[in-house]
Amino acid sequence: MGLETSILPAGQAGAEAAARTLAAGGLVAFPTETVYGLGADAANAAAITHLYAAKGRPAFNPLIAHVADLAAARRIGRFDACALKLAEAFWPGPLTLVVPKTDHCPVSDLATAGLDTVAIRMPAHPVAEAILRAFGGAVVAPSANISGHVSPTLAAHVASDLAGRIDLIIDGGPVAVGVESTIVGCFEAPTLLRPGGLSRERIEAVLGLPLARPPVETESDDSQPLAPGMMASHYAPRAQVRLDARDVAPDEALLAFGPDRLPGQEATAAVMNLSPTADLDEAAANLFGYLRALDAKAPRAIAVMTIPEEGLGEAINDRLRRAAVAR
Ligand code: TXA
Ligand code: MG
């Protein structure tokens, strides 16, 4: 799109520049605790149109509105007892709540893709919070990557996908969590729409009941999708991804986890270990950066060791399964 993309360090001047750019209808990438987001003024339809174009994102896939406090969230969405309980327990933090829109919801219909619900989150990152406060309104922000690519956990990842397509990148260093927020639909039964940076176990402990699973959607189903962005073949590196590897070939890269070694590992040029001590939080923080780094070596495939399906392992495995879908 031929834009000149500025990169500024996080700080007061950066937050003010970000707020001015957002107010002028521009696109600003900034760090959150989960991944870098690409922000636009949630009330500005033209800015949101540019945002979808910059990412190459299909218009039917709605965005998350980011807010600095609960009062701002409640101007956008209607919070029932369950939504309030979750917001109070986990905000600010890596949890997105899908709730019914308010009657005078300031978020543009373009950002909610015509749904009567809206996804809202209060990020726990000082840079995101400073930008939201300086701007003063809600900011819609998908992950700051080209649609279908791996989400960015460093400003450099954002630049490699979006330089020339957005106005500003605020560099706040590496993110802490490394996978996107967990999305819970506050429907009759609270529903896990996307596993993410807050584990299912912690949410269920607060709710005192298990999260429901989203109904299975079929290709031919033309009803409104509950989590429209959760299609297969997202989060895809260029290389093929092979899960639950028990061995590794010389022309494959290895994404390892834990202290074990696999047969063939010595002969492989590229090995990165998500967490040598098998710590799932550390593995989540390393996941997208390591996928990008291994992919850059252009291996025939990336073999991935088995990762336990507990804690943040559920989100890690979700992203890896999407990355493994053949294209
Ligand atoms: O951690 C995160 O959530 C990051 C940071 C930047 O906040 N954002 C993020 O946004 O991951 P994005 O756009 O990459 O993913 C948002 C997901 C999509 O799967 C979208 O379909 C879903 O949220 N979503 C948005 N509005 C929804 C709604 N009303 N109902 C159901 N799903 C919704
Ligand atoms: Mg995304």
Short mmCIF file of N, CA, C and O in Angstrom, two decimals, residues 167-276:
data_model
loop_
_atom_site.label_atom_id
_atom_site.label_comp_id
_atom_site.label_asym_id
_atom_site.label_seq_id
_atom_site.Cartn_x
_atom_site.Cartn_y
_atom_site.Cartn_z
N ASP A 167 0.74 2.51 9.55
CA ASP A 167 1.38 3.80 9.81
C ASP A 167 2.50 3.73 10.84
O ASP A 167 3.52 4.39 10.71
N LEU A 168 2.29 2.93 11.89
CA LEU A 168 3.19 3.03 13.06
C LEU A 168 3.29 1.69 13.76
O LEU A 168 2.30 0.96 13.88
N ILE A 169 4.51 1.38 14.23
CA ILE A 169 4.73 0.22 15.09
C ILE A 169 5.36 0.74 16.38
O ILE A 169 6.36 1.45 16.35
N ILE A 170 4.75 0.41 17.52
CA ILE A 170 5.35 0.74 18.82
C ILE A 170 6.08 -0.51 19.30
O ILE A 170 5.47 -1.57 19.49
N ASP A 171 7.41 -0.37 19.49
CA ASP A 171 8.23 -1.51 19.90
C ASP A 171 8.31 -1.57 21.42
O ASP A 171 8.96 -0.72 22.04
N GLY A 172 7.65 -2.56 22.00
CA GLY A 172 7.71 -2.74 23.45
C GLY A 172 8.43 -4.02 23.83
O GLY A 172 8.22 -4.55 24.92
N GLY A 173 9.29 -4.52 22.92
CA GLY A 173 10.05 -5.74 23.24
C GLY A 173 9.20 -6.99 23.10
O GLY A 173 8.07 -6.94 22.62
N PRO A 174 9.76 -8.13 23.52
CA PRO A 174 9.02 -9.40 23.38
C PRO A 174 7.81 -9.45 24.31
O PRO A 174 7.83 -8.87 25.39
N VAL A 175 6.74 -10.13 23.87
CA VAL A 175 5.55 -10.25 24.70
C VAL A 175 5.76 -11.36 25.73
O VAL A 175 6.65 -12.19 25.56
N ALA A 176 4.93 -11.38 26.77
CA ALA A 176 5.15 -12.34 27.86
C ALA A 176 4.43 -13.66 27.65
O ALA A 176 4.96 -14.73 27.94
N VAL A 177 3.20 -13.62 27.13
CA VAL A 177 2.38 -14.85 27.08
C VAL A 177 2.66 -15.63 25.80
O VAL A 177 2.89 -16.84 25.84
N GLY A 178 2.60 -14.98 24.66
CA GLY A 178 3.04 -15.62 23.41
C GLY A 178 1.96 -16.30 22.59
O GLY A 178 2.19 -16.58 21.42
N VAL A 179 0.81 -16.61 23.15
CA VAL A 179 -0.34 -17.07 22.36
C VAL A 179 -1.49 -16.09 22.60
O VAL A 179 -1.52 -15.40 23.61
N GLU A 180 -2.43 -16.04 21.66
CA GLU A 180 -3.51 -15.07 21.74
C GLU A 180 -4.41 -15.35 22.94
O GLU A 180 -4.38 -16.44 23.52
N SER A 181 -5.26 -14.37 23.26
CA SER A 181 -6.15 -14.50 24.41
C SER A 181 -7.11 -15.68 24.26
O SER A 181 -7.47 -16.07 23.15
N THR A 182 -7.51 -16.21 25.39
CA THR A 182 -8.59 -17.20 25.44
C THR A 182 -9.90 -16.46 25.18
O THR A 182 -10.11 -15.38 25.72
N ILE A 183 -10.77 -17.02 24.31
CA ILE A 183 -12.06 -16.37 24.05
C ILE A 183 -13.19 -17.20 24.64
O ILE A 183 -13.33 -18.39 24.32
N VAL A 184 -13.97 -16.57 25.52
CA VAL A 184 -15.13 -17.23 26.13
C VAL A 184 -16.39 -16.51 25.67
O VAL A 184 -16.49 -15.28 25.76
N GLY A 185 -17.32 -17.26 25.12
CA GLY A 185 -18.63 -16.72 24.76
C GLY A 185 -19.53 -16.78 25.98
O GLY A 185 -19.75 -17.86 26.54
N CYS A 186 -20.01 -15.60 26.42
CA CYS A 186 -20.88 -15.55 27.59
C CYS A 186 -22.32 -15.79 27.13
O CYS A 186 -23.14 -14.88 27.13
N PHE A 187 -22.58 -17.01 26.69
CA PHE A 187 -23.90 -17.42 26.23
C PHE A 187 -24.59 -18.13 27.39
O PHE A 187 -24.08 -18.14 28.50
N GLU A 188 -25.78 -18.75 27.11
CA GLU A 188 -26.49 -19.46 28.18
C GLU A 188 -25.54 -20.36 28.96
O GLU A 188 -25.50 -20.31 30.18
N ALA A 189 -24.75 -21.15 28.23
CA ALA A 189 -23.66 -21.88 28.87
C ALA A 189 -22.36 -21.22 28.41
O ALA A 189 -22.13 -21.09 27.21
N PRO A 190 -21.52 -20.74 29.35
CA PRO A 190 -20.26 -20.13 28.94
C PRO A 190 -19.43 -21.11 28.10
O PRO A 190 -19.26 -22.27 28.48
N THR A 191 -18.97 -20.63 26.94
CA THR A 191 -18.42 -21.52 25.92
C THR A 191 -16.99 -21.12 25.58
O THR A 191 -16.71 -19.93 25.37
N LEU A 192 -16.10 -22.10 25.52
CA LEU A 192 -14.71 -21.84 25.13
C LEU A 192 -14.64 -21.76 23.60
O LEU A 192 -14.70 -22.76 22.91
N LEU A 193 -14.53 -20.53 23.08
CA LEU A 193 -14.51 -20.35 21.62
C LEU A 193 -13.09 -20.48 21.07
O LEU A 193 -12.91 -20.86 19.92
N ARG A 194 -12.09 -20.12 21.88
CA ARG A 194 -10.70 -20.27 21.44
C ARG A 194 -9.84 -20.49 22.68
O ARG A 194 -9.81 -19.62 23.55
N PRO A 195 -9.13 -21.62 22.78
CA PRO A 195 -8.18 -21.75 23.88
C PRO A 195 -7.06 -20.75 23.68
O PRO A 195 -6.71 -20.43 22.54
N GLY A 196 -6.50 -20.21 24.75
CA GLY A 196 -5.48 -19.18 24.59
C GLY A 196 -4.66 -19.01 25.85
O GLY A 196 -4.47 -19.96 26.61
N GLY A 197 -4.22 -17.78 26.07
CA GLY A 197 -3.23 -17.49 27.09
C GLY A 197 -3.71 -17.61 28.53
O GLY A 197 -2.90 -17.47 29.46
N LEU A 198 -4.98 -17.82 28.74
CA LEU A 198 -5.50 -18.10 30.08
C LEU A 198 -6.06 -19.52 30.03
O LEU A 198 -6.93 -19.82 29.21
N SER A 199 -5.59 -20.38 30.92
CA SER A 199 -5.94 -21.80 30.78
C SER A 199 -7.41 -22.05 31.13
O SER A 199 -8.00 -21.35 31.95
N ARG A 200 -7.97 -23.06 30.47
CA ARG A 200 -9.33 -23.51 30.75
C ARG A 200 -9.50 -23.79 32.24
O ARG A 200 -10.51 -23.41 32.85
N GLU A 201 -8.49 -24.45 32.84
CA GLU A 201 -8.60 -24.86 34.24
C GLU A 201 -8.86 -23.64 35.15
O GLU A 201 -9.67 -23.70 36.06
N ARG A 202 -8.16 -22.54 34.88
CA ARG A 202 -8.30 -21.35 35.74
C ARG A 202 -9.68 -20.73 35.58
O ARG A 202 -10.27 -20.23 36.54
N ILE A 203 -10.21 -20.74 34.36
CA ILE A 203 -11.54 -20.17 34.12
C ILE A 203 -12.61 -21.04 34.78
O ILE A 203 -13.51 -20.54 35.46
N GLU A 204 -12.48 -22.34 34.61
CA GLU A 204 -13.47 -23.26 35.18
C GLU A 204 -13.46 -23.20 36.70
O GLU A 204 -14.51 -23.32 37.35
N ALA A 205 -12.29 -22.95 37.30
CA ALA A 205 -12.21 -22.85 38.76
C ALA A 205 -13.01 -21.65 39.26
O ALA A 205 -13.69 -21.72 40.29
N VAL A 206 -12.98 -20.54 38.51
CA VAL A 206 -13.73 -19.36 38.91
C VAL A 206 -15.22 -19.56 38.66
O VAL A 206 -16.07 -19.18 39.47
N LEU A 207 -15.56 -20.18 37.51
CA LEU A 207 -16.98 -20.39 37.19
C LEU A 207 -17.61 -21.48 38.05
O LEU A 207 -18.82 -21.48 38.28
N GLY A 208 -16.80 -22.43 38.49
CA GLY A 208 -17.32 -23.57 39.22
C GLY A 208 -18.07 -24.54 38.33
O GLY A 208 -18.87 -25.35 38.81
N LEU A 209 -17.83 -24.47 37.03
CA LEU A 209 -18.43 -25.43 36.09
C LEU A 209 -17.57 -25.53 34.85
O LEU A 209 -16.78 -24.63 34.57
N PRO A 210 -17.71 -26.66 34.12
CA PRO A 210 -16.89 -26.80 32.92
C PRO A 210 -17.36 -25.88 31.80
O PRO A 210 -18.55 -25.62 31.67
N LEU A 211 -16.42 -25.35 31.00
CA LEU A 211 -16.77 -24.55 29.83
C LEU A 211 -17.37 -25.45 28.77
O LEU A 211 -16.90 -26.57 28.54
N ALA A 212 -18.43 -24.97 28.10
CA ALA A 212 -19.02 -25.73 27.01
C ALA A 212 -18.11 -25.66 25.80
O ALA A 212 -17.28 -24.76 25.68
N ARG A 213 -18.26 -26.64 24.90
CA ARG A 213 -17.53 -26.62 23.63
C ARG A 213 -18.40 -25.97 22.58
O ARG A 213 -19.62 -26.14 22.59
N PRO A 214 -17.79 -25.22 21.64
CA PRO A 214 -18.62 -24.63 20.60
C PRO A 214 -19.22 -25.72 19.73
O PRO A 214 -18.61 -26.77 19.54
N PRO A 215 -20.47 -25.51 19.23
CA PRO A 215 -21.05 -26.50 18.34
C PRO A 215 -20.16 -26.67 17.11
O PRO A 215 -19.55 -25.71 16.65
N VAL A 216 -20.08 -27.90 16.62
CA VAL A 216 -19.24 -28.15 15.44
C VAL A 216 -19.89 -27.51 14.22
O VAL A 216 -21.08 -27.68 13.98
N GLU A 217 -19.09 -26.71 13.48
CA GLU A 217 -19.63 -26.05 12.29
C GLU A 217 -19.18 -26.82 11.06
O GLU A 217 -18.04 -27.24 10.97
N THR A 218 -20.07 -26.99 10.11
CA THR A 218 -19.73 -27.69 8.89
C THR A 218 -19.60 -26.68 7.76
O THR A 218 -20.11 -25.56 7.85
N GLU A 219 -18.88 -27.06 6.70
CA GLU A 219 -18.67 -26.17 5.55
C GLU A 219 -19.99 -25.67 4.98
O GLU A 219 -20.11 -24.54 4.54
N SER A 220 -21.00 -26.56 4.97
CA SER A 220 -22.25 -26.22 4.30
C SER A 220 -23.19 -25.44 5.22
O SER A 220 -24.23 -24.98 4.81
N ASP A 221 -22.78 -25.30 6.47
CA ASP A 221 -23.63 -24.63 7.45
C ASP A 221 -23.60 -23.12 7.18
O ASP A 221 -22.56 -22.48 7.32
N ASP A 222 -24.71 -22.53 6.80
CA ASP A 222 -24.65 -21.10 6.51
C ASP A 222 -25.21 -20.25 7.65
O ASP A 222 -25.43 -19.06 7.50
N SER A 223 -25.39 -20.86 8.82
CA SER A 223 -25.74 -20.05 9.99
C SER A 223 -24.50 -19.24 10.40
O SER A 223 -23.40 -19.53 9.97
N GLN A 224 -24.69 -18.23 11.22
CA GLN A 224 -23.56 -17.39 11.63
C GLN A 224 -22.56 -18.21 12.43
O GLN A 224 -22.93 -18.87 13.39
N PRO A 225 -21.30 -18.19 12.06
CA PRO A 225 -20.31 -18.92 12.85
C PRO A 225 -20.14 -18.28 14.22
O PRO A 225 -20.19 -17.08 14.37
N LEU A 226 -19.93 -19.13 15.24
CA LEU A 226 -19.75 -18.60 16.60
C LEU A 226 -18.37 -17.99 16.78
O LEU A 226 -18.21 -16.99 17.44
N ALA A 227 -17.37 -18.61 16.23
CA ALA A 227 -16.00 -18.07 16.30
C ALA A 227 -15.46 -18.06 14.88
O ALA A 227 -14.73 -18.94 14.46
N PRO A 228 -15.85 -17.02 14.13
CA PRO A 228 -15.61 -17.04 12.68
C PRO A 228 -14.15 -17.13 12.30
O PRO A 228 -13.82 -17.55 11.21
N GLY A 229 -13.24 -16.73 13.20
CA GLY A 229 -11.82 -16.76 12.86
C GLY A 229 -11.17 -18.10 13.09
O GLY A 229 -9.98 -18.25 12.83
N MET A 230 -11.90 -19.05 13.62
CA MET A 230 -11.27 -20.29 14.04
C MET A 230 -11.31 -21.34 12.94
O MET A 230 -11.58 -22.51 13.19
N MET A 231 -11.10 -20.92 11.69
CA MET A 231 -11.05 -21.89 10.61
C MET A 231 -9.70 -22.60 10.65
O MET A 231 -8.72 -22.09 11.16
N ALA A 232 -9.68 -23.79 10.05
CA ALA A 232 -8.41 -24.51 9.90
C ALA A 232 -7.48 -23.68 9.03
O ALA A 232 -7.89 -22.71 8.39
N SER A 233 -6.23 -24.06 8.99
CA SER A 233 -5.18 -23.46 8.15
C SER A 233 -4.85 -22.03 8.54
O SER A 233 -4.32 -21.27 7.76
N HIS A 234 -5.15 -21.66 9.78
CA HIS A 234 -4.60 -20.43 10.31
C HIS A 234 -3.25 -20.73 10.93
O HIS A 234 -2.86 -21.87 11.07
N TYR A 235 -2.53 -19.70 11.31
CA TYR A 235 -1.27 -19.87 12.03
C TYR A 235 -0.27 -20.68 11.24
O TYR A 235 0.46 -21.48 11.80
N ALA A 236 -0.27 -20.52 9.91
CA ALA A 236 0.50 -21.44 9.10
C ALA A 236 1.88 -20.89 8.74
O ALA A 236 1.98 -19.84 8.13
N PRO A 237 2.94 -21.62 9.11
CA PRO A 237 4.24 -21.33 8.52
C PRO A 237 4.26 -21.86 7.08
O PRO A 237 3.32 -22.53 6.66
N ARG A 238 5.33 -21.52 6.33
CA ARG A 238 5.39 -22.03 4.94
C ARG A 238 5.66 -23.53 4.91
O ARG A 238 5.11 -24.25 4.10
N ALA A 239 6.53 -23.98 5.81
CA ALA A 239 6.89 -25.41 5.84
C ALA A 239 5.69 -26.23 6.32
O ALA A 239 4.84 -25.73 7.06
N GLN A 240 5.64 -27.48 5.89
CA GLN A 240 4.66 -28.41 6.43
C GLN A 240 4.96 -28.64 7.90
O GLN A 240 6.12 -28.57 8.32
N VAL A 241 3.95 -28.91 8.69
CA VAL A 241 4.15 -29.17 10.11
C VAL A 241 3.70 -30.59 10.42
O VAL A 241 2.61 -31.00 10.02
N ARG A 242 4.58 -31.37 11.07
CA ARG A 242 4.28 -32.78 11.40
C ARG A 242 4.23 -32.92 12.92
O ARG A 242 5.22 -32.68 13.60
N LEU A 243 3.03 -33.28 13.42
CA LEU A 243 2.82 -33.31 14.87
C LEU A 243 3.19 -34.66 15.48
O LEU A 243 3.31 -35.66 14.77
N ASP A 244 3.33 -34.68 16.81
CA ASP A 244 3.59 -35.90 17.57
C ASP A 244 4.75 -36.70 16.99
O ASP A 244 4.67 -37.93 16.88
N ALA A 245 5.81 -36.00 16.60
CA ALA A 245 6.96 -36.67 15.99
C ALA A 245 7.64 -37.58 17.02
O ALA A 245 7.86 -37.18 18.17
N ARG A 246 7.94 -38.82 16.60
CA ARG A 246 8.69 -39.76 17.46
C ARG A 246 10.14 -39.88 16.98
O ARG A 246 10.95 -40.52 17.61
N ASP A 247 10.40 -39.30 15.80
CA ASP A 247 11.76 -39.28 15.26
C ASP A 247 11.82 -38.09 14.31
O ASP A 247 10.81 -37.44 14.09
N VAL A 248 13.04 -37.83 13.79
CA VAL A 248 13.16 -36.67 12.91
C VAL A 248 14.12 -37.00 11.77
O VAL A 248 15.13 -37.68 11.98
N ALA A 249 13.75 -36.56 10.55
CA ALA A 249 14.57 -36.83 9.37
C ALA A 249 15.60 -35.70 9.20
O ALA A 249 15.39 -34.59 9.69
N PRO A 250 16.71 -35.99 8.48
CA PRO A 250 17.77 -34.98 8.35
C PRO A 250 17.31 -33.69 7.68
O PRO A 250 17.86 -32.62 7.97
N ASP A 251 16.33 -33.76 6.77
CA ASP A 251 15.90 -32.54 6.08
C ASP A 251 14.72 -31.87 6.78
O ASP A 251 14.12 -30.93 6.25
N GLU A 252 14.38 -32.36 7.97
CA GLU A 252 13.33 -31.70 8.76
C GLU A 252 13.96 -30.82 9.83
O GLU A 252 15.07 -31.08 10.29
N ALA A 253 13.22 -29.78 10.24
CA ALA A 253 13.57 -29.04 11.45
C ALA A 253 12.82 -29.68 12.61
O ALA A 253 11.79 -30.32 12.40
N LEU A 254 13.33 -29.50 13.82
CA LEU A 254 12.65 -30.09 14.99
C LEU A 254 12.26 -29.00 15.98
O LEU A 254 13.09 -28.20 16.42
N LEU A 255 10.98 -28.98 16.32
CA LEU A 255 10.50 -28.15 17.42
C LEU A 255 10.33 -29.09 18.60
O LEU A 255 9.40 -29.89 18.66
N ALA A 256 11.29 -29.01 19.54
CA ALA A 256 11.33 -29.97 20.64
C ALA A 256 10.61 -29.40 21.87
O ALA A 256 10.32 -28.20 21.95
N PHE A 257 10.31 -30.28 22.81
CA PHE A 257 9.69 -29.88 24.08
C PHE A 257 10.15 -30.86 25.14
O PHE A 257 10.04 -32.07 24.96
N GLY A 258 10.67 -30.34 26.24
CA GLY A 258 11.07 -31.20 27.34
C GLY A 258 12.48 -31.74 27.17
O GLY A 258 13.18 -31.42 26.21
N PRO A 259 12.92 -32.56 28.14
CA PRO A 259 14.32 -32.99 28.19
C PRO A 259 14.68 -34.12 27.22
O PRO A 259 15.86 -34.37 26.99
N ASP A 260 13.69 -34.82 26.65
CA ASP A 260 14.01 -35.99 25.82
C ASP A 260 14.62 -35.61 24.48
O ASP A 260 14.38 -34.52 23.97
N ARG A 261 15.38 -36.54 23.92
CA ARG A 261 15.91 -36.37 22.56
C ARG A 261 15.26 -37.40 21.66
O ARG A 261 14.92 -38.49 22.09
N LEU A 262 15.07 -37.06 20.39
CA LEU A 262 14.44 -37.98 19.45
C LEU A 262 15.50 -38.66 18.58
O LEU A 262 16.53 -38.05 18.29
N PRO A 263 15.22 -39.90 18.14
CA PRO A 263 16.10 -40.54 17.17
C PRO A 263 16.24 -39.64 15.94
O PRO A 263 15.23 -39.12 15.45
N GLY A 264 17.46 -39.43 15.49
CA GLY A 264 17.70 -38.61 14.29
C GLY A 264 18.02 -37.17 14.60
O GLY A 264 18.39 -36.40 13.72
N GLN A 265 17.87 -36.78 15.85
CA GLN A 265 18.02 -35.36 16.22
C GLN A 265 19.43 -34.82 15.93
O GLN A 265 19.56 -33.65 15.52
N GLU A 266 20.46 -35.67 16.08
CA GLU A 266 21.85 -35.22 15.87
C GLU A 266 22.06 -34.76 14.43
O GLU A 266 22.84 -33.86 14.16
N ALA A 267 21.34 -35.41 13.49
CA ALA A 267 21.57 -35.16 12.07
C ALA A 267 20.79 -33.95 11.55
O ALA A 267 20.94 -33.54 10.41
N THR A 268 19.95 -33.37 12.39
CA THR A 268 19.10 -32.27 11.95
C THR A 268 19.79 -30.93 12.18
O THR A 268 20.35 -30.70 13.25
N ALA A 269 19.74 -30.08 11.17
CA ALA A 269 20.44 -28.79 11.26
C ALA A 269 19.73 -27.86 12.25
O ALA A 269 20.36 -27.16 13.02
N ALA A 270 18.40 -27.86 12.21
CA ALA A 270 17.65 -26.86 12.98
C ALA A 270 16.84 -27.53 14.08
O ALA A 270 15.90 -28.27 13.81
N VAL A 271 17.22 -27.27 15.31
CA VAL A 271 16.46 -27.77 16.47
C VAL A 271 16.24 -26.60 17.41
O VAL A 271 17.17 -25.88 17.76
N MET A 272 15.00 -26.37 17.81
CA MET A 272 14.74 -25.39 18.86
C MET A 272 13.85 -26.05 19.89
O MET A 272 12.89 -26.76 19.54
N ASN A 273 14.14 -25.83 21.17
CA ASN A 273 13.37 -26.46 22.24
C ASN A 273 12.48 -25.43 22.93
O ASN A 273 12.97 -24.47 23.52
N LEU A 274 11.16 -25.64 22.82
CA LEU A 274 10.18 -24.71 23.39
C LEU A 274 10.38 -24.54 24.89
O LEU A 274 10.18 -23.44 25.42
N SER A 275 10.72 -25.61 25.57
CA SER A 275 11.04 -25.54 26.99
C SER A 275 11.76 -26.82 27.40
O SER A 275 11.12 -27.86 27.56
N PRO A 276 13.07 -26.75 27.58
CA PRO A 276 13.83 -27.94 27.97
C PRO A 276 13.34 -28.53 29.29
O PRO A 276 13.48 -29.72 29.53
#
